[in-house]
Coordinates of C-alpha atoms and ligand atoms in Angstrom, one line a residue:
M1 CA -108.3 22.0 -40.2
N2 CA -108.4 18.7 -37.6
E3 CA -110.0 20.8 -35.1
I4 CA -113.2 21.4 -37.3
H5 CA -113.7 18.3 -38.6
N6 CA -113.7 17.1 -35.0
R7 CA -115.8 19.5 -34.2
A8 CA -118.5 18.4 -36.5
R9 CA -117.8 14.6 -36.0
L10 CA -118.1 15.7 -32.5
L11 CA -121.7 17.1 -33.0
W12 CA -122.5 14.0 -35.1
W13 CA -122.1 11.6 -32.5
L14 CA -123.9 14.0 -29.6
I15 CA -126.8 13.0 -32.3
V16 CA -126.3 9.9 -33.4
G17 CA -124.6 8.2 -30.2
A18 CA -127.4 9.6 -28.2
L19 CA -129.9 7.4 -29.9
G20 CA -128.8 4.3 -28.1
V21 CA -128.6 5.5 -24.8
F22 CA -132.0 6.9 -25.3
T23 CA -133.5 4.2 -26.9
A24 CA -137.4 5.5 -26.0
R25 CA -136.7 8.7 -26.7
I26 CA -135.8 10.7 -29.5
F27 CA -133.5 12.9 -30.8
Y28 CA -133.8 15.4 -33.7
L29 CA -137.4 15.3 -33.7
Q30 CA -139.6 17.0 -35.9
V31 CA -143.0 17.2 -37.0
I32 CA -143.9 14.9 -40.0
Q33 CA -144.8 17.3 -43.2
G34 CA -144.2 16.7 -46.7
S35 CA -142.1 13.6 -46.5
A36 CA -141.4 10.6 -48.4
Y37 CA -141.8 9.5 -44.9
Q38 CA -145.0 10.7 -44.0
V39 CA -146.6 7.7 -46.4
L40 CA -145.2 5.6 -43.6
A41 CA -146.9 7.7 -41.0
E42 CA -150.3 7.7 -43.1
R43 CA -150.3 4.2 -42.4
N44 CA -150.6 4.7 -38.5
R45 CA -148.5 1.8 -37.9
F46 CA -145.4 4.0 -37.5
Q47 CA -144.6 7.4 -36.1
V48 CA -141.6 9.3 -38.3
F49 CA -139.4 11.5 -36.3
F50 CA -136.6 13.5 -37.9
R51 CA -133.4 14.2 -36.9
Q52 CA -132.1 17.6 -38.3
A53 CA -128.6 17.3 -40.1
P54 CA -125.8 19.5 -38.4
R55 CA -125.6 22.3 -40.8
G56 CA -122.1 22.2 -42.8
L57 CA -119.2 24.7 -41.1
V58 CA -117.9 27.8 -42.8
V59 CA -114.3 28.1 -41.6
D60 CA -112.0 31.1 -42.6
V61 CA -108.5 30.7 -44.6
K62 CA -106.9 29.9 -41.2
S63 CA -109.5 27.3 -40.2
R64 CA -111.5 29.6 -37.5
I65 CA -115.0 28.7 -37.8
L66 CA -116.6 31.5 -39.1
A67 CA -120.3 29.9 -38.8
E68 CA -121.4 27.1 -36.5
N69 CA -124.0 25.2 -34.9
V70 CA -124.8 25.6 -31.2
G71 CA -126.9 23.0 -29.2
V72 CA -130.2 24.0 -27.7
F73 CA -133.0 21.5 -26.1
N74 CA -136.8 21.1 -26.9
L75 CA -139.3 19.8 -24.4
Y76 CA -141.8 17.1 -26.1
F77 CA -145.1 16.0 -24.4
N78 CA -146.5 13.0 -25.0
P79 CA -150.5 13.2 -24.6
N80 CA -151.1 9.0 -24.7
L81 CA -148.4 8.5 -21.5
Y82 CA -149.7 10.6 -18.9
T83 CA -151.4 9.7 -15.6
E84 CA -153.7 11.5 -13.4
D85 CA -150.6 13.3 -11.5
L86 CA -150.3 16.0 -14.8
S87 CA -151.2 19.1 -13.1
A88 CA -148.4 18.1 -10.5
H89 CA -145.9 16.8 -12.9
A90 CA -146.4 19.6 -15.3
A91 CA -146.3 22.3 -11.9
R92 CA -142.8 21.1 -10.9
V93 CA -141.2 20.8 -14.7
S94 CA -142.2 24.3 -15.3
A95 CA -140.8 25.0 -12.0
I96 CA -137.5 22.9 -13.0
L97 CA -137.2 24.6 -16.4
R98 CA -138.3 28.1 -14.6
V99 CA -140.9 29.0 -17.0
P100 CA -144.4 30.4 -15.8
Q101 CA -146.7 27.5 -14.7
E102 CA -150.1 29.0 -16.2
V103 CA -148.2 28.9 -20.0
F104 CA -146.7 25.6 -19.4
E105 CA -149.7 24.0 -18.4
R106 CA -151.9 26.2 -21.3
E107 CA -149.7 24.0 -23.6
V108 CA -150.2 21.1 -22.0
E109 CA -154.1 21.1 -22.5
K110 CA -153.7 22.1 -26.1
T111 CA -151.6 19.2 -27.0
K112 CA -154.0 17.0 -24.9
Q113 CA -156.6 18.3 -27.1
I114 CA -154.7 17.8 -30.1
N115 CA -153.4 14.3 -29.0
R116 CA -150.3 14.1 -31.0
T117 CA -146.9 14.2 -29.5
R118 CA -145.8 18.0 -30.0
I119 CA -143.0 20.3 -29.2
L120 CA -144.1 21.9 -25.7
L121 CA -141.0 24.4 -25.2
S122 CA -138.5 25.0 -27.8
Q123 CA -134.7 26.7 -27.6
I124 CA -134.8 25.7 -24.0
P125 CA -130.8 26.9 -22.7
P126 CA -128.3 23.8 -21.6
T127 CA -128.4 24.6 -18.3
A128 CA -132.1 24.4 -17.7
A129 CA -132.1 21.2 -20.1
M130 CA -129.2 19.9 -17.6
R131 CA -131.6 20.5 -14.5
F132 CA -134.4 18.6 -16.0
M133 CA -132.2 15.4 -17.4
E134 CA -131.2 14.7 -13.8
V135 CA -134.9 13.8 -12.8
E136 CA -136.5 13.1 -16.2
K137 CA -137.1 9.3 -15.4
E138 CA -140.1 10.3 -13.0
F139 CA -141.9 12.2 -15.8
P140 CA -142.2 9.7 -19.0
E141 CA -144.6 12.1 -20.4
F142 CA -142.3 14.8 -20.8
F143 CA -138.8 13.8 -22.7
L144 CA -136.5 16.5 -24.4
T145 CA -134.6 16.6 -27.7
S146 CA -131.9 18.4 -28.6
E147 CA -131.6 20.6 -32.2
S148 CA -128.6 22.5 -33.7
L149 CA -128.7 26.1 -33.7
R150 CA -126.8 28.0 -36.5
S151 CA -124.5 30.8 -34.3
Y152 CA -122.0 33.2 -35.7
P153 CA -119.2 34.1 -33.3
W154 CA -118.1 36.9 -35.4
G155 CA -121.4 38.6 -34.8
T156 CA -122.1 41.8 -37.1
D157 CA -118.2 41.3 -38.4
L158 CA -119.2 39.1 -41.6
S159 CA -122.8 39.4 -41.4
H160 CA -123.6 40.0 -45.1
I161 CA -121.3 37.5 -46.5
L162 CA -122.4 34.7 -44.4
G163 CA -125.7 36.0 -44.1
Y164 CA -128.2 33.9 -42.0
L165 CA -131.4 31.4 -41.9
T166 CA -134.3 31.8 -41.0
K167 CA -137.4 28.9 -40.7
I168 CA -139.0 28.7 -44.2
Q169 CA -141.4 32.0 -43.9
T170 CA -143.9 31.3 -46.6
K171 CA -146.3 28.4 -48.1
E172 CA -144.7 29.3 -51.4
E173 CA -141.2 28.5 -49.9
F174 CA -142.5 25.7 -48.9
E175 CA -144.0 24.7 -51.6
K176 CA -141.1 24.9 -53.8
L177 CA -138.2 23.0 -51.0
K178 CA -140.7 20.2 -49.6
T179 CA -139.3 18.1 -52.8
K180 CA -136.1 18.4 -51.7
G181 CA -136.7 17.2 -48.2
Y182 CA -137.6 20.2 -46.2
R183 CA -140.4 20.2 -44.0
L184 CA -142.4 23.3 -42.3
D185 CA -140.1 24.0 -39.2
S186 CA -136.6 23.7 -41.7
W187 CA -133.9 25.8 -41.2
V188 CA -133.3 28.0 -44.8
G189 CA -130.8 30.4 -45.7
Q190 CA -132.1 33.6 -46.7
F191 CA -128.7 35.6 -47.2
G192 CA -125.5 35.9 -48.3
L193 CA -123.2 32.7 -48.4
E194 CA -125.8 31.1 -46.0
K195 CA -128.8 31.1 -49.4
V196 CA -126.4 30.8 -52.2
F197 CA -124.8 27.4 -50.8
E198 CA -128.2 26.2 -49.2
D199 CA -127.7 22.7 -50.8
V200 CA -123.8 22.5 -50.0
L201 CA -124.3 23.4 -46.2
K202 CA -127.8 21.6 -45.4
G203 CA -126.8 18.1 -45.5
S204 CA -129.3 15.4 -45.1
D205 CA -131.7 14.9 -42.0
G206 CA -132.6 11.7 -40.6
A207 CA -135.3 10.1 -39.4
V208 CA -136.3 7.6 -36.7
F209 CA -139.5 5.4 -36.4
L210 CA -141.8 4.8 -33.3
E211 CA -144.3 1.9 -33.5
V212 CA -148.1 3.0 -33.0
D213 CA -150.4 0.8 -31.5
A214 CA -153.7 0.1 -31.9
R215 CA -154.8 3.5 -29.9
G216 CA -152.4 5.7 -32.0
R217 CA -150.0 5.9 -28.8
A218 CA -146.2 5.4 -30.3
E219 CA -144.7 2.3 -27.7
R220 CA -141.3 1.8 -28.9
P221 CA -138.4 2.3 -31.6
A222 CA -139.0 0.5 -34.7
S223 CA -136.6 -2.8 -35.1
K224 CA -135.7 -4.1 -38.6
E225 CA -138.3 -6.7 -38.3
T226 CA -141.3 -4.5 -38.2
M227 CA -140.3 -2.0 -40.8
P228 CA -142.1 -2.6 -44.0
R229 CA -139.1 -3.5 -46.4
G230 CA -137.3 -1.2 -48.2
Y231 CA -137.0 1.3 -45.0
E232 CA -134.9 1.3 -42.5
F233 CA -135.5 1.3 -39.2
T234 CA -133.2 4.4 -38.8
Q235 CA -131.3 6.8 -40.7
D236 CA -128.6 8.8 -39.5
P237 CA -128.5 12.4 -40.6
Y238 CA -125.2 13.2 -42.7
P239 CA -123.5 17.0 -41.3
G240 CA -123.4 19.5 -44.7
N241 CA -120.0 20.2 -46.1
T242 CA -117.7 22.4 -44.8
I243 CA -117.3 25.4 -46.9
H244 CA -113.4 26.7 -46.5
L245 CA -113.1 30.7 -47.8
S246 CA -110.2 32.9 -49.0
L247 CA -111.1 35.5 -45.9
D248 CA -109.3 36.1 -42.6
G249 CA -111.8 36.2 -40.3
Q250 CA -109.1 38.4 -37.6
L251 CA -108.6 40.7 -40.7
S252 CA -111.9 41.4 -41.5
H253 CA -112.5 41.9 -37.7
L254 CA -109.9 44.6 -37.5
A255 CA -111.4 46.2 -40.4
H256 CA -115.0 46.1 -39.7
Q257 CA -114.0 47.8 -36.3
L258 CA -112.0 50.8 -38.0
L259 CA -114.6 51.0 -39.8
R260 CA -117.1 51.6 -37.1
E261 CA -114.6 54.2 -35.7
S262 CA -114.4 55.8 -38.4
A263 CA -115.3 59.6 -39.1
S264 CA -119.0 58.4 -40.3
G265 CA -118.7 54.6 -39.5
F266 CA -120.0 54.0 -43.1
G267 CA -117.9 52.4 -45.1
S268 CA -116.1 49.5 -47.1
V269 CA -112.9 47.5 -46.9
I270 CA -112.0 44.9 -49.4
G271 CA -108.2 43.2 -49.7
I272 CA -107.9 40.7 -52.6
E273 CA -104.7 38.5 -53.0
P274 CA -103.7 39.8 -56.8
K275 CA -102.0 36.4 -57.8
T276 CA -105.3 34.8 -57.1
G277 CA -108.3 37.1 -56.5
A278 CA -108.6 35.4 -53.4
I279 CA -110.2 38.0 -51.0
R280 CA -108.6 38.1 -48.4
V281 CA -110.2 41.1 -46.6
L282 CA -114.0 42.3 -46.3
A283 CA -116.0 44.3 -43.9
M284 CA -118.6 46.7 -44.3
T285 CA -120.6 48.9 -42.1
P286 CA -123.1 49.1 -40.9
G287 CA -123.4 45.2 -40.3
F288 CA -126.2 43.6 -38.4
D289 CA -126.4 40.8 -35.8
P290 CA -126.7 37.9 -37.9
N291 CA -127.7 35.6 -34.7
A292 CA -130.6 37.8 -33.7
Y293 CA -132.8 36.5 -37.0
I294 CA -132.4 33.2 -35.4
R295 CA -134.7 34.7 -32.1
I296 CA -136.8 37.3 -33.9
A297 CA -139.5 37.4 -36.2
D298 CA -139.5 40.8 -37.2
K299 CA -136.7 41.9 -38.7
G300 CA -138.2 45.1 -40.5
H301 CA -135.4 47.0 -38.8
L302 CA -132.6 45.5 -39.8
A303 CA -132.8 46.4 -43.7
L304 CA -130.9 49.1 -43.6
T305 CA -127.9 47.6 -42.4
E306 CA -128.3 44.4 -44.5
Y307 CA -127.1 46.6 -47.8
P308 CA -123.9 45.2 -49.1
R309 CA -122.6 48.3 -49.9
A310 CA -118.6 47.2 -50.6
L311 CA -120.0 45.3 -53.0
A312 CA -123.1 47.0 -54.7
G313 CA -122.8 50.6 -53.1
T314 CA -121.5 52.7 -55.9
Y315 CA -119.2 56.4 -55.5
P316 CA -117.3 58.7 -57.6
P317 CA -113.8 57.0 -57.4
G318 CA -112.0 60.4 -57.3
S319 CA -108.2 60.8 -57.8
V320 CA -108.2 56.8 -58.0
F321 CA -109.6 57.1 -61.6
K322 CA -106.2 58.9 -62.4
I323 CA -104.4 55.4 -62.3
I324 CA -106.5 54.4 -65.7
T325 CA -105.9 58.3 -67.2
G326 CA -102.0 57.7 -66.6
I327 CA -102.1 53.9 -68.1
A328 CA -104.6 55.4 -70.6
A329 CA -102.1 58.2 -71.5
L330 CA -98.9 56.3 -71.1
E331 CA -100.4 53.7 -73.8
S332 CA -101.3 56.4 -76.4
E333 CA -98.4 57.5 -78.7
H334 CA -100.1 61.1 -78.4
F335 CA -98.0 61.3 -74.7
D336 CA -94.7 61.9 -73.4
P337 CA -94.6 61.4 -69.8
K338 CA -91.7 63.7 -69.6
R339 CA -93.2 66.5 -70.7
Q340 CA -93.8 69.1 -67.8
F341 CA -97.8 70.8 -68.0
L342 CA -97.5 74.2 -65.3
C343 CA -100.0 73.9 -62.5
R344 CA -101.5 77.3 -61.2
G345 CA -104.1 76.0 -59.2
E346 CA -106.6 76.0 -61.7
F347 CA -107.2 74.9 -66.0
V348 CA -109.5 77.5 -67.9
T349 CA -111.2 76.5 -70.7
P350 CA -113.6 78.9 -72.8
R351 CA -117.0 77.5 -70.9
K352 CA -115.5 76.8 -67.3
T353 CA -112.5 77.4 -65.0
F354 CA -111.5 73.9 -63.1
K355 CA -109.4 74.0 -60.0
C356 CA -106.6 71.4 -59.2
W357 CA -107.2 70.8 -55.1
K358 CA -104.0 72.7 -54.2
K359 CA -105.1 76.6 -54.7
E360 CA -101.8 77.9 -54.8
G361 CA -100.5 75.1 -57.6
H362 CA -98.1 72.5 -57.9
G363 CA -96.0 74.1 -60.5
W364 CA -94.0 72.4 -63.5
C365 CA -95.1 68.4 -63.0
D366 CA -94.3 65.8 -65.3
F367 CA -96.1 62.1 -65.0
L368 CA -94.5 61.1 -62.3
G369 CA -94.9 64.8 -60.2
G370 CA -98.4 64.6 -61.6
V371 CA -99.1 61.2 -59.8
E372 CA -97.4 61.9 -56.9
N373 CA -98.9 65.2 -56.1
S374 CA -102.4 64.4 -57.4
C375 CA -102.4 67.4 -59.5
D376 CA -105.9 67.7 -60.9
V377 CA -104.1 70.6 -63.6
Y378 CA -101.5 67.7 -64.8
F379 CA -104.8 65.1 -65.2
Y380 CA -106.7 67.7 -67.3
H381 CA -103.9 68.2 -70.2
M382 CA -104.1 64.3 -70.3
G383 CA -107.5 64.7 -70.1
L384 CA -107.6 66.7 -73.1
I385 CA -104.9 64.9 -75.1
L386 CA -106.7 61.7 -74.7
G387 CA -110.1 62.7 -75.7
P388 CA -113.2 60.7 -74.3
D389 CA -112.7 57.2 -76.1
P390 CA -109.5 56.2 -74.7
L391 CA -110.7 57.1 -71.0
T392 CA -114.5 54.6 -71.7
Q393 CA -112.4 52.2 -73.3
W394 CA -110.0 51.5 -70.6
A395 CA -112.0 52.3 -67.6
H396 CA -113.8 49.1 -69.1
R397 CA -111.0 47.4 -69.6
F398 CA -110.2 47.6 -65.9
G399 CA -113.8 46.4 -65.4
L400 CA -115.5 49.5 -64.3
G401 CA -118.8 50.4 -65.8
E402 CA -119.2 46.6 -65.9
P403 CA -121.4 43.7 -63.6
A404 CA -119.2 43.4 -61.1
A405 CA -119.7 40.6 -58.3
I406 CA -117.7 38.3 -56.0
R407 CA -117.9 34.8 -57.8
E408 CA -119.8 33.2 -55.1
L409 CA -121.9 36.0 -54.7
P410 CA -123.5 36.8 -57.7
Q411 CA -126.9 38.5 -56.4
W412 CA -125.0 41.6 -55.4
S413 CA -123.2 42.6 -59.1
A414 CA -123.1 46.1 -59.2
R415 CA -121.6 47.8 -62.6
G416 CA -121.2 51.5 -61.6
F417 CA -121.0 53.8 -64.3
I418 CA -118.4 54.9 -67.3
P419 CA -119.6 57.8 -69.5
S420 CA -118.9 58.1 -73.0
Q421 CA -119.5 60.3 -76.1
Q422 CA -122.6 58.0 -77.6
W423 CA -124.1 57.7 -73.8
K424 CA -124.4 61.6 -73.4
L425 CA -126.0 62.0 -76.9
R426 CA -128.3 59.8 -76.2
V427 CA -129.2 60.8 -72.6
K428 CA -128.4 63.7 -72.4
K429 CA -129.2 65.0 -75.6
E430 CA -126.0 66.9 -75.7
P431 CA -122.8 66.8 -77.1
W432 CA -119.3 65.7 -75.4
F433 CA -117.9 69.0 -74.2
S434 CA -113.6 69.1 -73.6
G435 CA -115.3 69.6 -69.8
D436 CA -116.8 66.6 -69.5
S437 CA -113.4 64.7 -70.4
L438 CA -111.1 66.8 -67.8
N439 CA -114.1 65.6 -65.1
M440 CA -113.6 62.4 -66.2
A441 CA -109.8 62.3 -66.1
I442 CA -110.0 62.8 -62.5
G443 CA -112.7 60.1 -61.8
Q444 CA -115.4 63.1 -60.9
G445 CA -118.6 64.1 -63.3
E446 CA -121.0 60.9 -64.0
V447 CA -118.0 58.6 -63.2
L448 CA -119.1 55.8 -60.1
A449 CA -117.1 52.3 -59.5
S450 CA -118.3 50.2 -56.6
P451 CA -115.6 49.5 -53.5
L452 CA -115.1 45.8 -55.2
Q453 CA -114.3 47.5 -58.9
L454 CA -112.0 49.3 -57.1
A455 CA -110.5 46.8 -55.0
D456 CA -110.6 44.8 -58.2
L457 CA -108.3 47.6 -60.2
I458 CA -105.6 48.2 -58.1
S459 CA -105.3 44.6 -57.9
T460 CA -104.9 44.0 -61.2
V461 CA -102.4 47.0 -61.7
A462 CA -100.6 45.2 -58.7
N463 CA -99.8 42.0 -60.6
R464 CA -99.5 43.5 -63.9
G465 CA -102.5 43.3 -66.0
V466 CA -102.8 39.3 -65.0
S467 CA -106.0 39.4 -63.7
Y468 CA -108.7 36.4 -61.8
P469 CA -112.0 37.0 -60.6
P470 CA -112.5 38.1 -57.1
H471 CA -113.7 35.0 -55.0
L472 CA -114.2 34.0 -51.5
V473 CA -114.6 30.1 -51.4
D474 CA -111.1 28.5 -51.5
Y475 CA -112.7 24.9 -51.5
V476 CA -115.2 22.9 -49.8
S477 CA -115.1 19.4 -48.2
D478 CA -117.2 16.4 -46.8
A479 CA -117.3 17.3 -43.3
F480 CA -116.6 13.3 -42.7
T481 CA -114.2 11.9 -45.1
D482 CA -112.7 15.4 -45.6
E483 CA -113.0 15.0 -49.7
V484 CA -112.7 17.7 -51.7
L485 CA -116.0 18.5 -53.3
Y486 CA -115.1 22.2 -55.2
Q487 CA -112.0 23.7 -55.8
N488 CA -111.9 27.3 -57.0
P489 CA -110.7 26.7 -60.3
G490 CA -108.1 29.6 -60.8
T491 CA -109.1 30.3 -64.1
L492 CA -107.8 34.1 -65.6
K493 CA -110.5 36.9 -66.5
P494 CA -110.5 37.4 -70.4
F495 CA -109.2 40.9 -70.0
L496 CA -106.8 40.5 -73.0
E497 CA -106.4 44.2 -73.5
V498 CA -105.1 45.2 -70.2
R499 CA -102.6 42.2 -69.9
Q500 CA -101.0 43.7 -73.5
V501 CA -100.2 47.1 -71.5
Q502 CA -96.3 47.5 -72.1
S503 CA -93.8 46.7 -69.5
A504 CA -92.8 50.1 -69.3
T505 CA -96.1 51.4 -68.5
W506 CA -96.5 49.6 -65.8
D507 CA -93.1 50.2 -64.6
M508 CA -94.0 54.6 -64.3
V509 CA -97.5 53.3 -63.2
E510 CA -95.5 51.6 -60.0
K511 CA -93.1 54.0 -59.6
G512 CA -96.1 56.8 -59.5
L513 CA -97.6 54.8 -56.8
A514 CA -94.6 54.5 -54.9
L515 CA -93.8 58.1 -54.6
V516 CA -97.8 59.1 -53.5
V517 CA -97.0 56.4 -50.3
N518 CA -93.0 57.5 -50.0
E519 CA -93.6 61.3 -50.8
G520 CA -96.8 62.3 -51.5
T521 CA -100.7 61.9 -50.0
G522 CA -100.4 58.2 -49.1
R523 CA -97.2 58.7 -46.6
G524 CA -99.5 57.7 -43.7
A525 CA -99.6 54.3 -45.1
Q526 CA -95.8 53.6 -44.7
I527 CA -94.7 50.9 -42.7
P528 CA -90.9 51.0 -42.7
G529 CA -89.1 48.1 -44.1
Y530 CA -92.0 47.3 -46.7
Q531 CA -92.8 48.5 -50.1
I532 CA -96.7 49.8 -50.5
Y533 CA -98.1 51.2 -53.6
G534 CA -101.2 53.2 -52.8
K535 CA -103.3 56.3 -54.3
T536 CA -105.7 58.6 -52.3
A537 CA -109.0 59.8 -53.6
T538 CA -111.5 62.6 -51.7
A539 CA -114.5 61.8 -53.7
Q540 CA -116.9 64.7 -54.4
N541 CA -120.2 63.9 -53.3
P542 CA -123.1 65.9 -54.1
L543 CA -125.3 64.4 -51.0
G544 CA -122.4 65.8 -48.6
K545 CA -119.2 65.3 -47.3
D546 CA -116.7 64.3 -49.4
H547 CA -116.2 60.2 -49.8
A548 CA -112.5 59.0 -48.8
I549 CA -111.2 56.1 -50.9
F550 CA -107.7 54.8 -50.7
V551 CA -106.5 51.9 -52.8
C552 CA -102.9 50.4 -52.4
Y553 CA -101.1 46.8 -52.3
L554 CA -98.0 45.4 -50.8
K555 CA -94.8 43.7 -52.2
D556 CA -93.4 41.4 -50.3
E557 CA -89.6 40.6 -50.1
K558 CA -89.5 38.6 -53.2
N559 CA -91.0 41.6 -55.4
Q560 CA -94.2 39.9 -55.5
P561 CA -97.8 41.9 -55.0
R562 CA -99.7 41.2 -52.1
L563 CA -103.2 41.8 -50.1
A564 CA -104.4 44.7 -52.6
L565 CA -106.7 46.7 -50.8
A566 CA -109.3 49.7 -51.5
V567 CA -110.8 51.5 -48.2
V568 CA -113.7 53.6 -48.6
V569 CA -115.4 55.8 -45.6
E570 CA -118.5 57.4 -46.5
H571 CA -118.2 60.9 -45.8
G572 CA -114.6 60.6 -44.4
G573 CA -113.7 63.5 -45.8
M574 CA -110.1 63.6 -47.1
G575 CA -108.6 60.1 -48.3
S576 CA -105.5 60.8 -46.9
V577 CA -107.0 61.3 -43.3
S578 CA -109.7 58.6 -43.0
A579 CA -109.0 55.9 -45.7
V580 CA -105.2 55.8 -45.7
P581 CA -104.6 55.3 -41.9
I582 CA -106.9 52.3 -41.9
A583 CA -105.2 50.2 -44.3
R584 CA -102.1 51.4 -42.6
E585 CA -103.7 49.0 -39.4
I586 CA -104.5 46.2 -41.6
L587 CA -101.7 46.1 -43.8
K588 CA -99.5 45.9 -40.3
A589 CA -101.7 42.6 -38.8
Y590 CA -101.8 41.1 -42.7
I591 CA -97.6 41.1 -42.4
H592 CA -97.9 40.0 -39.3
E593 CA -100.1 37.1 -39.7
E594 CA -98.3 36.3 -43.2
N595 CA -95.1 36.5 -42.1
I596 CA -93.9 38.8 -44.8
A597 CA -90.2 39.9 -44.2
P598 CA -89.0 43.4 -44.6
S599 CA -87.6 43.9 -48.3
S600 CA -85.1 46.7 -47.2
P601 CA -83.5 47.1 -43.5
S602 CA -86.0 49.8 -42.1
Ligands
LIG1 ZN1 -102.0 71.1 -59.2

């Protein structure tokens, strides 16, 4: 906490403090455009230079910096101050800064014609700027100012979530923003949290006034005496607020790396704390380099990687949906979990034969055996007993088929899809067949869910129906005073029916999910000494190789649910092969980071 605080403050002092040193030079100079201060400039007595406020920091749950500012330098040329030595000066300065002399001289010529102080070179690296500073007194017509540039130390890892900045891009955008103190060359958040929290992060720019002589030359800094009444002669910038995320940068980095190294390299990981709804891990691949947007104008080729698949992508949930089928069945009076059904590898209906994933069959299964083995035939029986309406209703109660978004990123809301009898009649002009119930019971057919919905589902199951809206922001604080300006409200989701599920049902479901990890398809997620509950899925994909899915959660030594995870590897094949090992690595790292003690001797 202190470190962030100090970094924000240090940058501020660099800007404000430096003014004392360089009274004749101006830090954070900006072109005057569309501001209240312009009125002053128009009176031709003052020239106004804006000082860009440092943008607010974004930090993770352990106060690691996720978005910060780095200094770059701009070289200004004041055409009113040049002497007959100009061309010799230009040659030397261009050599010191290592830019081609002809480029440099062309800009000097242009500035002379415009006859106004302007930036000759921008984004000069600090080393070059230092070389110039040593000799700058010899060149009164050239001076340096600093500017802070956004920097994302974790690169692509959190690119979708943090977003990026660009300079104002269109006239329309400028027209919209100018009343809020933006200028044509202002940076503006264009994606992710940078966009949503633009007002929170921006801070307020400062300004410095130079008195202008009769010939329009900026001569000296304005003073209290010379400024018109009601205007300060200098205005300090105020840094943007610090956003404290619930996210763990280190765990998200690990998840990103594991996804990149996965079978297809395309996928999502979301980890939620069931007790609060705080998102602890979030990764999706491919990502993009947010730092690149600062430097390049053409970003067309990056559009593909901008797709926020963890939130906006939808997939057939496959066997993960069996959790819903199981709860619907256990809550139904027509179902007895002790009743056994025989799996011979297939289920024959008059219209079609439905297969179990295990060709040779599972033999006799009761509820726990059906869940442990993920026996499709067992779940076909459940689907038939239940019929479509309870399956549809319970899916909606767990948020499937309903708009789902992270609280702070509402622009990326996905509903997924849950079929119903009414939908089929209306859209497909067909009645609901028993085969539709069979398909739905195992999460195939038309059922679609986003990775966020799957993470939310397993988090709700882990916390026995008590569910909080998934969120990324813990709190927002003032960069200077540390005053907390916003705190996540911590309110419950209004899913009343889910909270009314009987505890015997939760007990049974949890037993089944424990069996999956201890004996079944989730064995690869075992960590000796720890209780892990999960469900794998190998979701059929009509367009190519199956998607690999695993949802799971961990319980700590006090038997409390921790980190509920959803892992989706697109075209990853079997969930147990592609998705489970990723979850295990993340759980291991989480246990280590959170110092969770084993609940049984390992
Ligand atoms: Zn079976």
